[in-house]
C-alpha positions as a printed Julia matrix, in Angstrom:
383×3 Matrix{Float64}:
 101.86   47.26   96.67
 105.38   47.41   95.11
 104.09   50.38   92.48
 103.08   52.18   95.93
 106.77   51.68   97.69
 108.26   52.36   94.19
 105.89   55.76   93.82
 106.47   56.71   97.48
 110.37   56.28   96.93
 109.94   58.67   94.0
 107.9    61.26   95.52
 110.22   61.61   98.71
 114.06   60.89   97.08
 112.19   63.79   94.01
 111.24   66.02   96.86
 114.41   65.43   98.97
 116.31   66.61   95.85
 114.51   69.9    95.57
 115.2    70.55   99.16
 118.76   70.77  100.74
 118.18   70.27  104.47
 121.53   71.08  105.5
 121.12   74.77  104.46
 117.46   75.15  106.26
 119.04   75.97  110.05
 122.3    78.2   108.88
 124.39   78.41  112.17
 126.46   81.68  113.31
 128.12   81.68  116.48
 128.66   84.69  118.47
 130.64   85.43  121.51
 129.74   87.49  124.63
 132.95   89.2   127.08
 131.64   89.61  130.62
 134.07   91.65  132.87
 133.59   89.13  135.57
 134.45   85.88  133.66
 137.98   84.49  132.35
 135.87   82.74  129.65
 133.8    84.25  126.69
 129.9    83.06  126.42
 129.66   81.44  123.35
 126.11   81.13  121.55
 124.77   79.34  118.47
 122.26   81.7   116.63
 119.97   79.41  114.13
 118.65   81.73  110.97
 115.17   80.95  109.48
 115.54   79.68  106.04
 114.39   82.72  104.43
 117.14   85.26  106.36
 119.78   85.28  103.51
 117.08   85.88  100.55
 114.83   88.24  102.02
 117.4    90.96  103.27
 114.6    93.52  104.11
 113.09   91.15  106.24
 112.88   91.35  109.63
 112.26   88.46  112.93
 111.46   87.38  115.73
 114.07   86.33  118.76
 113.21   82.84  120.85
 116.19   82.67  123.58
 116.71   79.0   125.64
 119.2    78.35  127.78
 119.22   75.34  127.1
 122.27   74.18  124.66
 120.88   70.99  123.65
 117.51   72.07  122.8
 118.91   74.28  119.91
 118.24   70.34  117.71
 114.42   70.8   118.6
 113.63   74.04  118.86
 115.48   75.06  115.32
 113.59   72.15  113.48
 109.71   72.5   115.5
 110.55   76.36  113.82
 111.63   75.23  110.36
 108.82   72.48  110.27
 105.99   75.18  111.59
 107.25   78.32  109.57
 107.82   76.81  106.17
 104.46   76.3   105.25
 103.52   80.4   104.83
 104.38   80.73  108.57
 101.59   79.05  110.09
 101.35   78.23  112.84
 104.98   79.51  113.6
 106.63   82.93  112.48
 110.08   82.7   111.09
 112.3    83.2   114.19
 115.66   83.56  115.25
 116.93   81.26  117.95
 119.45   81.89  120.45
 121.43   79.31  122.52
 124.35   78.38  124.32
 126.98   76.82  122.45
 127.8    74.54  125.43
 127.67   74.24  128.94
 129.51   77.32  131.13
 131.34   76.93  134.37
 130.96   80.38  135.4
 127.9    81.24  134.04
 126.36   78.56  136.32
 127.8    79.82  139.08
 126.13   83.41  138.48
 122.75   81.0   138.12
 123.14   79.48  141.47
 123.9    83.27  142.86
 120.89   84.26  142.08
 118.81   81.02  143.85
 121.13   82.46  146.78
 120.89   86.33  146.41
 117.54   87.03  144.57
 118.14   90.75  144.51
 121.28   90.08  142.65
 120.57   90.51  138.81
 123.94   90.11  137.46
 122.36   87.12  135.16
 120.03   89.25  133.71
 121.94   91.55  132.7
 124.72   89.41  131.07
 121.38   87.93  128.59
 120.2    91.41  128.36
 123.06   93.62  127.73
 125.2    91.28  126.55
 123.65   88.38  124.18
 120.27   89.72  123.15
 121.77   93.43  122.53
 124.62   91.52  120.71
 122.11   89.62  118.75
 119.65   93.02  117.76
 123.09   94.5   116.7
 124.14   91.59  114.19
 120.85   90.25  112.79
 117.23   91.65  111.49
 115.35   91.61  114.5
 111.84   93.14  114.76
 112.15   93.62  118.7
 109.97   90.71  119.38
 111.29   88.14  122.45
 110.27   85.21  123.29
 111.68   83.14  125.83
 111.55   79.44  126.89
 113.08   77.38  129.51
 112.36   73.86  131.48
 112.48   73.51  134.81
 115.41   75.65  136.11
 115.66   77.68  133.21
 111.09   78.04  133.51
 111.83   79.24  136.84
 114.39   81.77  135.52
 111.72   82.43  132.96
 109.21   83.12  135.27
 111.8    85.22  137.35
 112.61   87.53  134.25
 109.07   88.44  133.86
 108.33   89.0   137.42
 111.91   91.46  137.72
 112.56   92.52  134.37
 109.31   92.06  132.15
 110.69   94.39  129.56
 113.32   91.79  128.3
 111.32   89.43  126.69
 107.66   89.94  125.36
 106.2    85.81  125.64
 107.1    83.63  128.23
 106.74   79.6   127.29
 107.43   77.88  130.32
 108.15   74.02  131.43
 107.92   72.15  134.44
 109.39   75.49  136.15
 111.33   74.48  139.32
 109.66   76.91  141.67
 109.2    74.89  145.57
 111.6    76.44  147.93
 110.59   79.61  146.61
 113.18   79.86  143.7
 114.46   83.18  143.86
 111.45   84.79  145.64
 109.4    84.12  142.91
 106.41   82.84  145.2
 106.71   85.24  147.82
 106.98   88.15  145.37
 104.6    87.18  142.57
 101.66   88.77  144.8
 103.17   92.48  144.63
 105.28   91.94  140.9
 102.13   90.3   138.53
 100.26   93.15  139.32
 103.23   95.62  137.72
 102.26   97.55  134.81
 104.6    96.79  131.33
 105.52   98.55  128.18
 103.21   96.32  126.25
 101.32   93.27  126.18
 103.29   90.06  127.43
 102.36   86.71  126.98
 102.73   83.64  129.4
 102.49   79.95  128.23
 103.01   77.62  131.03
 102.34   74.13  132.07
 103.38   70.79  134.26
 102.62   67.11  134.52
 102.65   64.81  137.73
 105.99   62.58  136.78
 107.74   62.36  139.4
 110.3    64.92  138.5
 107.87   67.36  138.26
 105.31   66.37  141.63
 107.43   68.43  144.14
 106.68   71.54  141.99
 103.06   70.99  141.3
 101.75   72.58  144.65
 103.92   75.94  143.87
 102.99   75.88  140.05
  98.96   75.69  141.28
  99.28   78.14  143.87
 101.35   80.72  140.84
  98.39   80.01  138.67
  96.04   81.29  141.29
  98.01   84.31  141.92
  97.91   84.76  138.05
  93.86   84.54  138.39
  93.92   86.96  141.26
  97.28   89.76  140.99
  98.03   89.17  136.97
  97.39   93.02  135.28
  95.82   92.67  132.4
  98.45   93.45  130.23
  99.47   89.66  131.32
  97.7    87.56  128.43
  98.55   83.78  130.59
  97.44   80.08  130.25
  98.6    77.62  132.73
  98.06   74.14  131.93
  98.23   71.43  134.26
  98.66   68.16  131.66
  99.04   64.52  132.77
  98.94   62.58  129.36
 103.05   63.42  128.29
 106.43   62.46  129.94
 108.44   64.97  131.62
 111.43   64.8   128.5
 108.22   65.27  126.14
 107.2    68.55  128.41
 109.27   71.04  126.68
 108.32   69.96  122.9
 104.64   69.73  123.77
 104.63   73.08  125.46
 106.73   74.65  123.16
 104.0    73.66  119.94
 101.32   74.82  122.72
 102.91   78.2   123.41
 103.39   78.98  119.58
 100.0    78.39  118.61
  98.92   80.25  121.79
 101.0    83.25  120.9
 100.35   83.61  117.25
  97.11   83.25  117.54
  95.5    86.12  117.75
  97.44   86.86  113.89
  96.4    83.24  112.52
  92.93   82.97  113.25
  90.36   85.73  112.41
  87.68   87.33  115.23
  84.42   85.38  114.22
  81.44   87.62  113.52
  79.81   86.75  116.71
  82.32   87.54  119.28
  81.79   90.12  121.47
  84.47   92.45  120.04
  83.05   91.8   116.37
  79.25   92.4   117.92
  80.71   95.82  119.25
  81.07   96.68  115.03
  83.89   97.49  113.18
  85.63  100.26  114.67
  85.33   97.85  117.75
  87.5    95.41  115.51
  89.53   97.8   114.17
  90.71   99.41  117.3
  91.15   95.25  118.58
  94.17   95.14  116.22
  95.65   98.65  116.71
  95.93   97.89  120.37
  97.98   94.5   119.4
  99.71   96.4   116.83
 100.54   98.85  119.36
 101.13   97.16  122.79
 102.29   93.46  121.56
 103.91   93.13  118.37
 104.93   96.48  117.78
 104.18   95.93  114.03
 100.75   95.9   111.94
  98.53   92.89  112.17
  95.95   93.03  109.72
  91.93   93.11  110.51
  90.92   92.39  107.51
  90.07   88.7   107.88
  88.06   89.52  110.99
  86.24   92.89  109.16
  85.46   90.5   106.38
  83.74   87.67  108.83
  81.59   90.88  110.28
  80.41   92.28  106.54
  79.66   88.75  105.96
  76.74   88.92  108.45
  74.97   92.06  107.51
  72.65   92.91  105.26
  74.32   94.21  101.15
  74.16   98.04  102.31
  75.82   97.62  105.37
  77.91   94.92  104.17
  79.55   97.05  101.34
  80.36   99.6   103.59
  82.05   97.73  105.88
  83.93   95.97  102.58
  84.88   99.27  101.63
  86.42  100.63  104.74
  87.99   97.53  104.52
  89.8    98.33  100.92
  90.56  102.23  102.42
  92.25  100.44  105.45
  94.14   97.88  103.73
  94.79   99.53  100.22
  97.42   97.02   98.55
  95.44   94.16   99.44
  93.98   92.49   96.24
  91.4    90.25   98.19
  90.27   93.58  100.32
  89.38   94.56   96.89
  87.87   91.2    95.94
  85.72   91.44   98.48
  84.49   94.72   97.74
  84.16   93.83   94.4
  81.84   90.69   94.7
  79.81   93.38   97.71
  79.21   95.38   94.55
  78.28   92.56   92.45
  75.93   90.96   95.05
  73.71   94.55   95.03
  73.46   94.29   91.06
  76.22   96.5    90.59
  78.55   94.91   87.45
  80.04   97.81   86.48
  81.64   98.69   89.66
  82.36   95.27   90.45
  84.6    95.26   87.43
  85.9    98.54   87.97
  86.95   97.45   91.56
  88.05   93.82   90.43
  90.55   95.06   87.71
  92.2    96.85   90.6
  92.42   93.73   92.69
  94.0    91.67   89.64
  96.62   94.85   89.61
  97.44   94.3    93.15
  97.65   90.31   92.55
 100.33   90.93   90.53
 103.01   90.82   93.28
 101.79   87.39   94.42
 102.0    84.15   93.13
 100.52   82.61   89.73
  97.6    81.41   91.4
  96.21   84.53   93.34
  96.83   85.95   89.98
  94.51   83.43   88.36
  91.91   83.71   90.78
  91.72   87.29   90.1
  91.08   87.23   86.44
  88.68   84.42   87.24
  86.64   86.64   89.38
  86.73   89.19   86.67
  85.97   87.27   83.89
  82.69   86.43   85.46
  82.1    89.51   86.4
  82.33   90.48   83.01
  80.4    87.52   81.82
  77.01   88.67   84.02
  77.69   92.02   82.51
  77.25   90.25   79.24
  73.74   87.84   80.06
């Protein structure tokens, strides 16, 4: 048992070494002048690890208004990016240095005067145009909030969807109609936007949260009944956390909601993939297009289809796949081994010596898989 401790100590104090933690979350603070307060806004902004070494990189924004959840947020992002950005994309996060007397006072206006936007646009035209102007962002928002600051969330999206593009909402604070939210969520969800938006929301029954419950089940129906479907929303109703655990929980839920659709690949038996590969194809221009506003790749999910078919039909969905995806060395991989599999060595090499080409941007491993695949290729040439 003591070889295990003394192992264990070794392994972490080694790995601890290699990794300076105090340099993962850099912090930049930036201030925001509104003509209506004596006081600048002050707001942390917490860079991904990889801002300062990959300068033609661009990122995501997550805003919370939250000052104090700047400790979770940056870490749950750190902790679920750094591992090839799975399930988390490296993101940017914006909060509120510290609490602000006037600022809250333009909050409660708005609970007061619901037609008065003056909030929204101090966060739009003020920080977030602030933040696109001083950092690498790739126009991607996302926005969370707990209780209050869900309602406000849910607010924004029903009055100015355009400002952020997912929505991950806690415990929002909606009875007593908050804002007009409830009365005009019937008229507003059906709206059209500039894009596909994304809602993430979800409540418990502590008691903190009970005299919101009724208002968050009737939203979710209107969702169900009014939501266009340019509105991609989940609404959990969850009675197994505490209401301080809501906002972690539904912040790991909302991520892996979001990203989805990038992490995990169409299966070949989904309707879209049943529809054929154009069918998939067009899938991922449309959230290309109208969500992220950036490629996401179909290969993965063209590959799961090919793998289905029969070799002639298979191969030809491989090679649209290389045509589509060009500088992808396992597009050509693929087609390579589709080659192989119809008795075709030659070309298999031919096509596998271009994918160990395009390996050689990646890591030592891809690399080594590469010339694996052709050395056996070569190998059944040989038999």
């Amino acid at each position: 048992m003591k070889q295990i401790v003394a192992l264990l100590i070794f392994v972490c104090s080694t790995y601890a070494s290699a990794v300076d933690i105090t340099k993962l979350n850099q912090i930049e603070t930036i201030e925001v002048v509104h003509k209506g307060f004596k006081e600048p806004l002050t707001y942390h902004v917490t860079l991904p690890q990889s801002y300062s070494t990959k300068s033609d990189k661009t990122y995501f924004v997550l805003f919370d208004l939250h000052p104090r959840s700047q400790t979770f947020i940056s870490g749950m992002q750190d902790w679920l990016s750094h591992n090839g950005e799975w399930p988390w994309l490296e993101t940017i996060i914006v909060n509120p240095a510290d609490y602000h007397a006037e600022f809250a006072t333009v909050f409660n206006d708005l609970v007061q005067q619901p037609d008065n936007q003056t909030i929204l646009d101090i966060l739009q035209n003020g920080v977030l145009t602030q933040v696109d102007k001083r950092y690498r962002t790739n126009g991607f928002r996302i926005y969370t909030g707990f209780m209050g600051n869900g309602a406000l969330g849910i607010y924004t999206l029903l009055n100015r969807p355009s400002m952020f593009d997912a929505y991950i909402i806690s415990s929002p604070s909606l009875n007593d109609n908050f804002a007009n939210v409830m009365s005009d969520a019937s008229d507003k969800l059906a709206q059209p936007y500039d894009g596909i938006k994304t809602l993430y929301m979800s409540i418990g029954d502590h008691g903190y949260e009970k005299s919101h419950v009724d208002e968050f089940k009737q939203f979710k129906a209107l969702l169900s009944e009014k939501a266009t479907t340019q509105l991609h929303w989940t609404a959990d109703f969850d009675e197994k956390h505490y209401y301080m655990s809501r906002p972690i929980i539904s912040l790991v839920n909302g991520i892996e909601v979001l990203f989805d659709d990038i992490h995990s690949n169409l299966p070949a038996d989904s309707d879209i993939s049943q529809r054929g590969a154009d069918d998939i194809i067009e899938y991922y221009q449309t959230l290309s297009r109208e969500k992220y506003g950036f490629e996401i790749s179909a290969e993965g999910s063209l590959k799961n289809l090919a793998k289905t078919k029969e070799p002639k039909e298979a191969l030809a969905i491989y090679q649209k796949t290389a045509e589509l995806y060009p500088d992808s060395a396992y597009a050509h991989a693929s087609l390579a081994k589709a080659y192989a599999d119809m008795g075709n060595i030659e070309k298999a090499i031919e096509v596998q010596t271009v994918a160990l080409e395009k390996s050689r941007t990646m890591v030592l491993w891809h690399q080594n898989q590469h010339q694996k695949y052709l050395d056996e290729f070569k190998a059944m040439l040989n038999e």
